[in-house]
Short mmCIF file of C-alpha atoms in Angstrom, two decimals:
data_model
loop_
_atom_site.label_atom_id
_atom_site.label_comp_id
_atom_site.label_asym_id
_atom_site.label_seq_id
_atom_site.Cartn_x
_atom_site.Cartn_y
_atom_site.Cartn_z
CA MET O 36 171.11 55.09 75.46
CA LYS O 37 168.34 56.00 77.83
CA SER O 38 164.96 56.43 76.21
CA ARG O 39 162.02 58.59 77.14
CA ILE O 40 158.31 58.55 76.47
CA GLU O 41 155.53 60.94 77.41
CA ILE O 42 151.97 59.99 78.31
CA ARG O 43 149.02 62.27 78.95
CA ILE O 44 146.90 60.90 81.78
CA ARG O 45 143.29 60.34 80.74
CA GLY O 46 140.13 59.60 82.69
CA TYR O 47 140.28 55.94 81.64
CA HIS O 48 143.77 55.59 83.16
CA SER O 49 142.62 56.69 86.56
CA ASP O 50 140.60 55.18 89.35
CA ARG O 51 137.93 56.62 91.57
CA PHE O 52 140.36 58.85 93.42
CA ALA O 53 141.49 60.29 90.04
CA HIS O 54 144.79 58.46 90.56
CA VAL O 55 146.39 56.29 87.96
CA ASN O 56 145.79 52.69 88.98
CA HIS O 57 148.73 50.52 90.13
CA ALA O 58 148.31 48.06 87.31
CA ARG O 59 148.16 50.81 84.70
CA TYR O 60 151.60 52.06 85.71
CA LEU O 61 152.96 48.65 84.77
CA GLU O 62 151.56 49.10 81.28
CA PHE O 63 153.17 52.53 81.05
CA MET O 64 156.45 50.98 82.19
CA GLU O 65 156.11 48.22 79.61
CA GLU O 66 155.56 50.82 76.88
CA GLY O 67 158.73 52.53 78.14
CA ARG O 68 160.76 49.32 77.92
CA TRP O 69 159.57 48.48 74.39
CA THR O 70 160.56 51.97 73.34
CA TYR O 71 163.96 51.53 74.99
CA LEU O 72 164.49 48.25 73.14
CA GLU O 73 163.53 49.88 69.85
CA ASP O 74 165.62 52.99 70.42
CA ASN O 75 168.61 50.75 71.10
CA ASN O 76 167.87 48.50 68.14
CA LEU O 77 167.59 45.51 70.45
CA LEU O 78 164.25 44.12 69.31
CA ASP O 79 165.65 43.18 65.91
CA LEU O 80 168.97 41.96 67.32
CA PHE O 81 167.32 39.73 69.92
CA LEU O 82 165.02 38.28 67.28
CA LYS O 83 167.94 37.61 64.95
CA GLU O 84 170.03 36.04 67.73
CA GLY O 85 167.17 33.91 69.04
CA ILE O 86 167.08 35.67 72.40
CA HIS O 87 163.81 35.99 74.27
CA HIS O 88 163.63 38.26 77.31
CA VAL O 89 161.47 37.52 80.34
CA VAL O 90 160.68 39.79 83.29
CA VAL O 91 161.29 37.97 86.58
CA ASN O 92 160.87 40.79 89.10
CA ILE O 93 159.37 44.27 89.24
CA ASN O 94 159.97 46.46 92.27
CA ILE O 95 157.88 49.60 91.94
CA ASN O 96 157.61 52.60 94.25
CA TYR O 97 154.51 54.75 94.08
CA LYS O 98 155.51 58.25 95.15
CA LYS O 99 153.09 60.95 94.11
CA PRO O 100 149.87 60.26 92.24
CA ALA O 101 149.62 61.41 88.62
CA LEU O 102 146.29 63.08 87.96
CA VAL O 103 144.05 63.34 84.91
CA GLY O 104 145.44 65.94 82.52
CA ASP O 105 149.04 65.57 83.77
CA VAL O 106 151.72 64.66 81.27
CA ILE O 107 154.19 62.18 82.70
CA CYS O 108 157.62 61.27 81.36
CA ILE O 109 159.09 57.79 81.68
CA GLU O 110 162.85 57.44 81.36
CA THR O 111 164.22 53.94 80.91
CA GLY O 112 167.81 52.77 81.15
CA VAL O 113 169.87 49.89 82.48
CA MET O 114 171.09 50.03 86.08
CA LYS O 115 172.68 46.68 86.90
CA ARG O 116 173.82 43.46 85.36
CA GLY O 117 174.28 40.16 87.08
CA ASP O 118 175.60 36.88 85.86
CA ARG O 119 172.30 36.07 84.18
CA THR O 120 170.15 39.15 84.82
CA VAL O 121 169.83 42.72 83.62
CA THR O 122 167.96 45.21 85.76
CA MET O 123 166.43 48.27 84.16
CA LEU O 124 165.58 51.46 86.00
CA GLN O 125 162.47 53.35 85.00
CA GLU O 126 161.77 56.75 86.43
CA VAL O 127 158.39 58.43 86.08
CA PHE O 128 158.06 62.13 86.73
CA SER O 129 155.74 65.01 85.97
CA LYS O 130 156.71 66.76 82.74
CA ASP O 131 155.51 70.05 84.11
CA SER O 132 157.01 70.14 87.59
CA GLY O 133 159.65 67.43 87.35
CA ALA O 134 158.24 65.91 90.55
CA PRO O 135 158.85 62.17 90.85
CA VAL O 136 155.71 60.08 90.40
CA ALA O 137 157.02 56.51 90.54
CA ASP O 138 160.06 54.42 89.81
CA ALA O 139 160.61 50.78 89.05
CA LYS O 140 163.48 48.36 88.92
CA VAL O 141 162.67 45.66 86.39
CA THR O 142 164.82 42.53 86.33
CA ASN O 143 165.00 40.43 83.17
CA VAL O 144 166.48 37.11 82.22
CA PHE O 145 167.20 36.09 78.65
CA MET O 146 166.29 32.73 77.20
CA ASP O 147 167.58 30.86 74.21
CA SER O 148 164.49 30.76 71.97
CA ASN O 149 165.35 27.24 70.85
CA ASP O 150 165.98 25.35 74.06
CA GLY O 151 164.57 27.73 76.67
CA ASN O 152 167.84 27.84 78.60
CA ILE O 153 168.65 30.97 80.58
CA LEU O 154 171.62 32.72 78.96
CA LYS O 155 174.71 34.18 80.62
CA ILE O 156 175.18 37.93 80.18
CA ASP O 157 178.44 37.37 78.31
CA LYS O 158 180.49 39.17 75.68
CA ARG O 159 177.81 38.61 73.06
CA PHE O 160 175.37 40.66 75.16
CA LEU O 161 177.90 43.43 75.76
CA ASP O 162 178.48 43.61 72.00
CA LEU O 163 174.79 43.75 71.15
CA TRP O 164 173.87 46.12 73.95
CA PRO O 165 176.40 48.91 74.47
CA ASP O 166 174.61 50.30 77.56
CA LEU O 167 175.59 47.12 79.41
CA ARG O 168 179.27 47.93 79.11
CA GLU O 169 178.93 51.00 81.27
CA ILE O 170 177.34 49.32 84.29
CA LEU O 171 178.27 46.55 86.69
CA MET X 75 143.04 35.67 108.82
CA LYS X 76 144.55 34.90 105.46
CA SER X 77 142.14 35.08 102.56
CA ARG X 78 142.05 33.25 99.28
CA ILE X 79 140.53 33.85 95.87
CA GLU X 80 140.49 31.75 92.71
CA ILE X 81 140.65 33.06 89.16
CA ARG X 82 140.28 31.13 85.92
CA ILE X 83 142.69 32.47 83.31
CA ARG X 84 140.92 33.62 80.16
CA GLY X 85 142.15 34.55 76.71
CA TYR X 86 141.65 38.24 77.48
CA HIS X 87 143.97 37.97 80.51
CA SER X 88 146.84 36.70 78.44
CA ASP X 89 149.27 38.18 75.99
CA ARG X 90 150.60 36.88 72.70
CA PHE X 91 152.65 34.17 74.38
CA ALA X 92 149.47 32.95 76.13
CA HIS X 93 150.97 34.24 79.37
CA VAL X 94 149.12 36.45 81.77
CA ASN X 95 150.44 39.97 81.32
CA HIS X 96 152.51 41.61 84.07
CA ALA X 97 150.01 44.38 84.62
CA ARG X 98 147.11 41.95 84.84
CA TYR X 99 148.73 40.17 87.79
CA LEU X 100 148.60 43.45 89.66
CA GLU X 101 144.84 43.55 89.14
CA PHE X 102 144.55 39.98 90.40
CA MET X 103 146.62 40.96 93.43
CA GLU X 104 144.41 43.99 94.03
CA GLU X 105 141.33 41.78 93.91
CA GLY X 106 143.05 39.56 96.48
CA ARG X 107 143.74 42.47 98.80
CA TRP X 108 140.17 43.82 98.62
CA THR X 109 138.92 40.35 99.49
CA TYR X 110 141.37 40.17 102.40
CA LEU X 111 140.14 43.54 103.70
CA GLU X 112 136.53 42.39 103.43
CA ASP X 113 137.16 38.99 104.98
CA ASN X 114 138.83 40.73 107.91
CA ASN X 115 136.08 43.36 108.17
CA LEU X 116 138.64 46.11 107.64
CA LEU X 117 136.93 48.03 104.83
CA ASP X 118 134.12 49.12 107.12
CA LEU X 119 136.40 49.72 110.10
CA PHE X 120 138.80 51.89 108.09
CA LEU X 121 135.92 53.90 106.68
CA LYS X 122 134.45 54.41 110.15
CA GLU X 123 137.82 55.38 111.64
CA GLY X 124 138.68 57.73 108.77
CA ILE X 125 141.68 55.66 107.68
CA HIS X 126 142.66 55.59 104.03
CA HIS X 127 145.26 53.07 102.86
CA VAL X 128 147.76 53.77 100.10
CA VAL X 129 150.12 51.34 98.37
CA VAL X 130 153.67 52.71 98.33
CA ASN X 131 155.63 49.72 97.02
CA ILE X 132 154.97 46.48 95.18
CA ASN X 133 157.74 43.93 94.78
CA ILE X 134 156.52 41.14 92.53
CA ASN X 135 158.29 37.97 91.40
CA TYR X 136 157.11 36.27 88.24
CA LYS X 137 157.93 32.58 88.57
CA LYS X 138 156.03 30.34 86.22
CA PRO X 139 153.54 31.63 83.66
CA ALA X 140 149.85 30.90 84.21
CA LEU X 141 148.22 29.76 80.99
CA VAL X 142 144.73 30.13 79.56
CA GLY X 143 142.41 27.62 81.24
CA ASP X 144 144.49 27.38 84.42
CA VAL X 145 142.84 28.18 87.70
CA ILE X 146 145.12 30.16 89.98
CA CYS X 147 144.75 30.74 93.72
CA ILE X 148 145.85 33.95 95.40
CA GLU X 149 146.47 33.84 99.14
CA THR X 150 146.81 37.15 100.93
CA GLY X 151 148.05 37.80 104.44
CA VAL X 152 150.17 40.25 106.40
CA MET X 153 153.91 39.60 106.68
CA LYS X 154 155.51 42.61 108.34
CA ARG X 155 154.70 45.79 110.14
CA GLY X 156 156.90 48.81 110.49
CA ASP X 157 156.48 51.97 112.42
CA ARG X 158 154.20 53.40 109.72
CA THR X 159 153.90 50.57 107.18
CA VAL X 160 152.20 47.22 106.82
CA THR X 161 153.49 44.78 104.22
CA MET X 162 151.20 42.13 102.83
CA LEU X 163 152.37 38.91 101.24
CA GLN X 164 150.42 37.55 98.29
CA GLU X 165 151.20 34.13 96.91
CA VAL X 166 149.84 32.97 93.58
CA PHE X 167 149.91 29.29 92.72
CA SER X 168 148.27 26.83 90.39
CA LYS X 169 145.14 25.33 91.93
CA ASP X 170 145.75 22.08 90.13
CA SER X 171 149.45 21.44 90.71
CA GLY X 172 150.19 23.81 93.58
CA ALA X 173 153.14 25.15 91.57
CA PRO X 174 154.08 28.72 92.46
CA VAL X 175 153.17 31.25 89.75
CA ALA X 176 154.08 34.58 91.34
CA ASP X 177 154.34 36.32 94.67
CA ALA X 178 154.21 39.92 95.75
CA LYS X 179 155.08 41.94 98.79
CA VAL X 180 152.82 44.98 98.92
CA THR X 181 153.67 47.78 101.34
CA ASN X 182 150.95 50.15 102.49
CA VAL X 183 150.80 53.32 104.52
CA PHE X 184 147.67 54.59 106.18
CA MET X 185 146.51 58.18 106.03
CA ASP X 186 144.16 60.15 108.19
CA SER X 187 141.30 60.89 105.79
CA ASN X 188 140.88 64.37 107.26
CA ASP X 189 144.36 65.82 107.27
CA GLY X 190 146.24 63.39 105.01
CA ASN X 191 148.84 62.65 107.67
CA ILE X 192 150.53 59.25 107.64
CA LEU X 193 149.44 57.32 110.71
CA LYS X 194 151.57 55.29 113.14
CA ILE X 195 150.77 51.59 113.32
CA ASP X 196 149.80 51.89 116.96
CA LYS X 197 147.52 50.13 119.42
CA ARG X 198 144.43 51.30 117.52
CA PHE X 199 145.62 49.37 114.45
CA LEU X 200 146.42 46.25 116.46
CA ASP X 201 142.91 46.38 117.93
CA LEU X 202 141.21 46.82 114.56
CA TRP X 203 143.38 44.32 112.75
CA PRO X 204 144.12 41.17 114.78
CA ASP X 205 146.51 39.72 112.14
CA LEU X 206 148.92 42.55 112.94
CA ARG X 207 149.39 41.30 116.49
CA GLU X 208 151.01 38.11 115.29
CA ILE X 209 153.74 39.67 113.21
CA LEU X 210 156.63 42.02 113.83
CA MET S 228 137.97 69.09 62.44
CA LYS S 229 138.65 65.40 62.33
CA SER S 230 141.54 64.28 64.51
CA ARG S 231 143.96 61.42 64.15
CA ILE S 232 146.18 59.43 66.50
CA GLU S 233 148.65 56.65 65.87
CA ILE S 234 149.33 53.68 68.16
CA ARG S 235 151.98 51.02 67.83
CA ILE S 236 150.61 47.64 68.85
CA ARG S 237 152.61 46.04 71.66
CA GLY S 238 152.65 42.57 73.14
CA TYR S 239 150.70 43.78 76.17
CA HIS S 240 147.88 45.04 73.91
CA SER S 241 147.34 41.67 72.37
CA ASP S 242 145.83 38.40 73.46
CA ARG S 243 146.96 34.83 72.96
CA PHE S 244 146.20 34.91 69.24
CA ALA S 245 148.43 38.00 68.93
CA HIS S 246 145.26 40.01 68.26
CA VAL S 247 144.41 43.20 70.04
CA ASN S 248 141.75 42.38 72.59
CA HIS S 249 138.19 43.72 72.13
CA ALA S 250 138.27 45.74 75.29
CA ARG S 251 141.62 47.30 74.40
CA TYR S 252 140.16 48.75 71.20
CA LEU S 253 137.70 50.66 73.34
CA GLU S 254 140.62 52.25 75.19
CA PHE S 255 142.23 53.17 71.89
CA MET S 256 138.92 54.68 70.77
CA GLU S 257 138.64 56.61 74.03
CA GLU S 258 142.14 58.01 73.50
CA GLY S 259 141.01 59.05 70.01
CA ARG S 260 137.96 60.86 71.35
CA TRP S 261 139.91 62.74 74.03
CA THR S 262 142.33 63.86 71.35
CA TYR S 263 139.41 64.98 69.15
CA LEU S 264 137.95 67.00 72.04
CA GLU S 265 141.33 68.62 72.69
CA ASP S 266 142.05 69.32 69.02
CA ASN S 267 138.67 71.02 68.76
CA ASN S 268 139.15 72.93 72.01
CA LEU S 269 136.02 71.32 73.43
CA LEU S 270 137.42 70.05 76.74
CA ASP S 271 137.92 73.57 78.03
CA LEU S 272 134.69 74.88 76.54
CA PHE S 273 132.59 72.07 78.05
CA LEU S 274 134.22 72.61 81.43
CA LYS S 275 133.56 76.35 81.27
CA GLU S 276 129.95 75.87 80.15
CA GLY S 277 129.26 73.19 82.76
CA ILE S 278 128.64 70.49 80.16
CA HIS S 279 129.47 66.89 80.97
CA HIS S 280 129.44 64.30 78.18
CA VAL S 281 128.38 60.70 78.69
CA VAL S 282 128.70 57.78 76.26
CA VAL S 283 125.38 55.95 75.96
CA ASN S 284 126.11 53.54 73.08
CA ILE S 285 129.11 52.09 71.29
CA ASN S 286 128.62 50.05 68.13
CA ILE S 287 131.98 48.61 67.09
CA ASN S 288 132.86 46.44 64.09
CA TYR S 289 135.97 44.28 64.27
CA LYS S 290 137.22 43.82 60.72
CA LYS S 291 140.81 42.71 60.45
CA PRO S 292 142.99 42.00 63.47
CA ALA S 293 145.84 44.38 64.22
CA LEU S 294 149.01 42.49 65.08
CA VAL S 295 151.96 43.19 67.35
CA GLY S 296 154.31 45.63 65.64
CA ASP S 297 151.59 47.17 63.44
CA VAL S 298 150.98 50.89 63.66
CA ILE S 299 147.29 51.72 63.55
CA CYS S 300 145.68 55.10 62.89
CA ILE S 301 142.44 56.18 64.51
CA GLU S 302 140.49 58.97 62.86
CA THR S 303 137.69 60.55 64.86
CA GLY S 304 134.97 62.90 63.66
CA VAL S 305 131.27 63.57 64.13
CA MET S 306 128.78 61.74 61.93
CA LYS S 307 125.29 62.52 63.20
CA ARG S 308 123.42 64.72 65.58
CA GLY S 309 120.01 64.08 67.05
CA ASP S 310 117.83 66.18 69.24
CA ARG S 311 119.85 65.27 72.32
CA THR S 312 122.65 63.06 70.97
CA VAL S 313 125.86 63.40 68.99
CA THR S 314 127.31 60.32 67.31
CA MET S 315 131.01 60.19 66.54
CA LEU S 316 132.55 57.96 63.90
CA GLN S 317 135.95 56.42 64.62
CA GLU S 318 137.80 54.58 61.91
CA VAL S 319 140.82 52.41 62.66
CA PHE S 320 143.12 51.36 59.86
CA SER S 321 146.63 50.10 59.30
CA LYS S 322 149.07 52.96 58.80
CA ASP S 323 151.13 50.84 56.48
CA SER S 324 148.55 49.29 54.18
CA GLY S 325 145.52 51.49 54.86
CA ALA S 326 143.48 48.32 55.44
CA PRO S 327 140.49 48.85 57.73
CA VAL S 328 140.92 47.28 61.18
CA ALA S 329 137.79 48.39 63.03
CA ASP S 330 135.27 51.18 63.20
CA ALA S 331 132.96 52.44 65.90
CA LYS S 332 129.97 54.70 66.17
CA VAL S 333 129.92 56.27 69.61
CA THR S 334 126.79 58.06 70.76
CA ASN S 335 127.01 60.69 73.48
CA VAL S 336 124.55 62.72 75.50
CA PHE S 337 125.46 65.92 77.30
CA MET S 338 124.45 66.71 80.84
CA ASP S 339 124.19 69.95 82.69
CA SER S 340 126.89 69.53 85.36
CA ASN S 341 124.72 71.27 87.93
CA ASP S 342 121.38 69.52 87.71
CA GLY S 343 122.27 66.42 85.70
CA ASN S 344 119.64 67.17 83.05
CA ILE S 345 120.26 65.96 79.49
CA LEU S 346 120.81 68.97 77.24
CA LYS S 347 119.34 69.69 73.82
CA ILE S 348 121.84 69.98 70.98
CA ASP S 349 120.85 73.59 70.36
CA LYS S 350 122.45 76.73 68.97
CA ARG S 351 124.86 76.90 71.90
CA PHE S 352 126.31 73.53 70.87
CA LEU S 353 126.57 74.53 67.20
CA ASP S 354 128.44 77.66 68.26
CA LEU S 355 130.86 75.79 70.53
CA TRP S 356 131.38 72.90 68.16
CA PRO S 357 131.68 73.95 64.50
CA ASP S 358 131.84 70.33 63.23
CA LEU S 359 128.21 69.94 64.29
CA ARG S 360 127.06 72.55 61.80
CA GLU S 361 128.11 70.42 58.88
CA ILE S 362 126.13 67.31 59.76
CA LEU S 363 122.50 66.45 60.34
CA MET A 59 120.94 27.54 78.68
CA LYS A 60 121.48 31.10 79.76
CA SER A 61 124.39 31.60 82.09
CA ARG A 62 124.98 34.14 84.82
CA ILE A 63 128.00 35.57 86.57
CA GLU A 64 128.35 38.06 89.40
CA ILE A 65 131.09 40.65 89.77
CA ARG A 66 131.73 42.97 92.69
CA ILE A 67 132.84 46.38 91.45
CA ARG A 68 136.22 47.41 92.85
CA GLY A 69 138.11 50.68 92.86
CA TYR A 70 140.41 49.43 90.12
CA HIS A 71 137.40 48.80 87.83
CA SER A 72 136.25 52.36 88.03
CA ASP A 73 137.36 55.66 86.62
CA ARG A 74 137.62 59.08 88.16
CA PHE A 75 133.84 59.48 88.36
CA ALA A 76 133.68 56.17 90.29
CA HIS A 77 132.02 54.68 87.21
CA VAL A 78 133.13 51.46 85.62
CA ASN A 79 135.07 52.35 82.50
CA HIS A 80 133.61 51.55 79.05
CA ALA A 81 136.41 49.21 78.15
CA ARG A 82 136.14 47.33 81.44
CA TYR A 83 132.52 46.41 80.69
CA LEU A 84 133.76 44.62 77.59
CA GLU A 85 136.01 42.48 79.78
CA PHE A 86 133.08 41.71 82.07
CA MET A 87 131.04 40.76 78.99
CA GLU A 88 133.86 38.56 77.72
CA GLU A 89 134.00 36.78 81.08
CA GLY A 90 130.24 36.26 80.76
CA ARG A 91 130.58 34.73 77.30
CA TRP A 92 133.37 32.35 78.33
CA THR A 93 131.21 31.21 81.21
CA TYR A 94 128.27 30.71 78.84
CA LEU A 95 130.44 28.61 76.51
CA GLU A 96 131.64 26.51 79.44
CA ASP A 97 128.18 26.11 80.98
CA ASN A 98 126.94 24.89 77.61
CA ASN A 99 129.94 22.62 77.07
CA LEU A 100 130.78 24.47 73.86
CA LEU A 101 134.45 25.22 74.52
CA ASP A 102 135.35 21.53 74.32
CA LEU A 103 133.00 20.83 71.43
CA PHE A 104 134.33 23.71 69.33
CA LEU A 105 137.89 22.63 70.00
CA LYS A 106 137.11 19.04 69.02
CA GLU A 107 135.25 20.12 65.87
CA GLY A 108 137.95 22.59 64.82
CA ILE A 109 135.64 25.58 65.17
CA HIS A 110 137.07 28.95 66.15
CA HIS A 111 134.72 31.78 67.07
CA VAL A 112 135.41 35.40 66.27
CA VAL A 113 133.53 38.50 67.46
CA VAL A 114 132.68 40.78 64.53
CA ASN A 115 130.42 43.35 66.18
CA ILE A 116 129.58 44.55 69.67
CA ASN A 117 126.69 46.95 70.20
CA ILE A 118 126.65 48.05 73.83
CA ASN A 119 124.27 50.38 75.64
CA TYR A 120 125.45 52.07 78.80
CA LYS A 121 122.38 52.72 80.94
CA LYS A 122 123.13 53.37 84.57
CA PRO A 123 126.63 53.48 86.00
CA ALA A 124 127.70 50.69 88.33
CA LEU A 125 129.51 52.06 91.36
CA VAL A 126 132.30 50.75 93.56
CA GLY A 127 130.88 48.21 96.00
CA ASP A 128 127.92 47.27 93.77
CA VAL A 129 127.51 43.66 92.75
CA ILE A 130 126.43 43.33 89.14
CA CYS A 131 124.98 40.27 87.41
CA ILE A 132 125.65 39.46 83.77
CA GLU A 133 123.24 37.14 82.03
CA THR A 134 124.31 35.74 78.68
CA GLY A 135 122.20 33.90 76.11
CA VAL A 136 121.72 33.67 72.37
CA MET A 137 119.24 36.03 70.71
CA LYS A 138 119.54 35.59 66.95
CA ARG A 139 121.11 33.42 64.33
CA GLY A 140 121.81 34.36 60.76
CA ASP A 141 123.14 32.36 57.89
CA ARG A 142 126.70 32.68 59.17
CA THR A 143 126.33 34.62 62.43
CA VAL A 144 125.14 34.06 65.97
CA THR A 145 124.26 37.08 68.10
CA MET A 146 124.40 36.80 71.86
CA LEU A 147 122.52 39.07 74.24
CA GLN A 148 124.20 40.07 77.48
CA GLU A 149 122.26 41.92 80.13
CA VAL A 150 123.98 43.58 83.07
CA PHE A 151 121.95 44.60 86.08
CA SER A 152 122.40 45.45 89.72
CA LYS A 153 122.11 42.36 91.92
CA ASP A 154 120.63 44.42 94.69
CA SER A 155 118.03 46.52 92.92
CA GLY A 156 117.68 44.69 89.62
CA ALA A 157 118.17 48.02 87.83
CA PRO A 158 119.62 47.64 84.33
CA VAL A 159 123.24 48.78 84.05
CA ALA A 160 124.14 47.91 80.46
CA ASP A 161 123.36 45.48 77.70
CA ALA A 162 125.25 44.26 74.68
CA LYS A 163 124.51 42.40 71.51
CA VAL A 164 127.61 40.50 70.46
CA THR A 165 127.75 39.02 66.96
CA ASN A 166 130.08 36.12 66.23
CA VAL A 167 131.18 34.25 63.15
CA PHE A 168 132.72 30.80 63.28
CA MET A 169 135.80 29.80 61.34
CA ASP A 170 137.12 26.45 60.30
CA SER A 171 140.37 26.24 62.28
CA ASN A 172 142.11 24.56 59.37
CA ASP A 173 141.33 26.76 56.38
CA GLY A 174 139.98 29.90 58.06
CA ASN A 175 136.71 29.76 56.11
CA ILE A 176 133.61 31.22 57.71
CA LEU A 177 131.18 28.40 58.49
CA LYS A 178 127.45 28.23 57.84
CA ILE A 179 125.27 27.92 60.94
CA ASP A 180 123.98 24.54 59.78
CA LYS A 181 122.60 21.36 61.34
CA ARG A 182 125.97 20.59 62.92
CA PHE A 183 125.76 23.83 64.92
CA LEU A 184 122.16 23.17 65.97
CA ASP A 185 123.21 19.73 67.20
CA LEU A 186 126.20 21.04 69.15
CA TRP A 187 124.42 24.05 70.53
CA PRO A 188 120.83 23.35 71.63
CA ASP A 189 120.08 27.02 72.46
CA LEU A 190 120.32 27.79 68.75
CA ARG A 191 117.31 25.61 67.99
CA GLU A 192 115.01 27.87 69.94
CA ILE A 193 115.81 31.10 68.14
CA LEU A 194 115.59 32.39 64.60
#
């Protein structure tokens, strides 16, 4: 299940051009992913199963600057699974106009908390994480 | 000319796993790019020519976590030029061991400060920015 | 009217000891003050009246660390007015236990947007900002 | 021995008014204190002695905004010792003009890493930390 958060852009989010700074977007995205994991009950399941997720790649497009006072929405879902990776898609857009602000593809691997080995995205994952069943 | 900065990882850079946070790396990378622009005298030239640069994409790989106390090096250079884009390559590695920590490809466009139009990477750019002559 | 926000502590808020970093609290406090200004309709009024507020002092006590997963509440109100200053009190506590986490006294001055002069906290301010009438 | 660091203000340090954000100053101050601890060899000594320092109060004055391109200096020393506290003074000024930008008094307590008890600032501390002998 996709999740969605809203953030009102403040002066302290933005740089001298009144744009949200590049690094700050990554914090917004991280907030979006935590919310996704919570909404899908995955934080507790991963903890219980001894699964630790690690971001290995972020590919972010900056499209249209968000300005102070704007409310932005961040929608987070899964877009792709590999043998040992899951890639999430995060889309940021203006709540008011719907105009796209940024998007990011965030690729994760999953480690066994005990031995640090990278886990295969196998049946166990598909059982824990229903969204994974609907993508390739 | 490639440029290089060094940063000592502090407690306030790192998250609960003693790893540097994803967003923080983007600030380190930004520091690296400003230093590159200064080392290559481009900040002043761009200002004088009315050129404003804008990051449109960052593609960052997280390889091996940097830990508190580590000194990391960030090397910044240009790797590719398109018709209207320049992509910089930034490599982060441990000063001590040389082990790769992260790398990022950062794609920029350049706007005319007066009319906001995206500029072609033409002869003027190659004259201002010698590194561009050596790449495709 | 006092205002209140809630924030769930995330991994990216916290440092290597799983504590929220000192600087991050100041961002939380800033979010609390923006919300206070909005809740009291002051953002629009200040803009209309050409009043620009500037923080001149923050005095923050760190009491009990907030940990990842905790939800903290931040209550913001006014506590004191001087001839040319207004001091806000911000109290941070655990939503769950009510235990105090931090508090800050934040002193502001107000500038005339046109000439940059520091304004007296006079009748105009008391009219715009009812909370000020109830404190010294 | 007082220590000193220099920081060049970048676009990503500053907010929409081209001022360095309040929270960012606290990171600069933290960098200054880590450098002080290193310059005075205290990081290693504290670790060896099982002493963990904790900030309990920061009182920061914002005087004159630092702007993008400015180089600021941060000088850090000790200013006061109590029965169980040490207060450090950090002064931020423009490298170019010497004009004061901000200052902060940062009060620390010191915990026994084993039992978490707050330690007295006794002879052991004065031996480890010569600067403490010269203040009250």
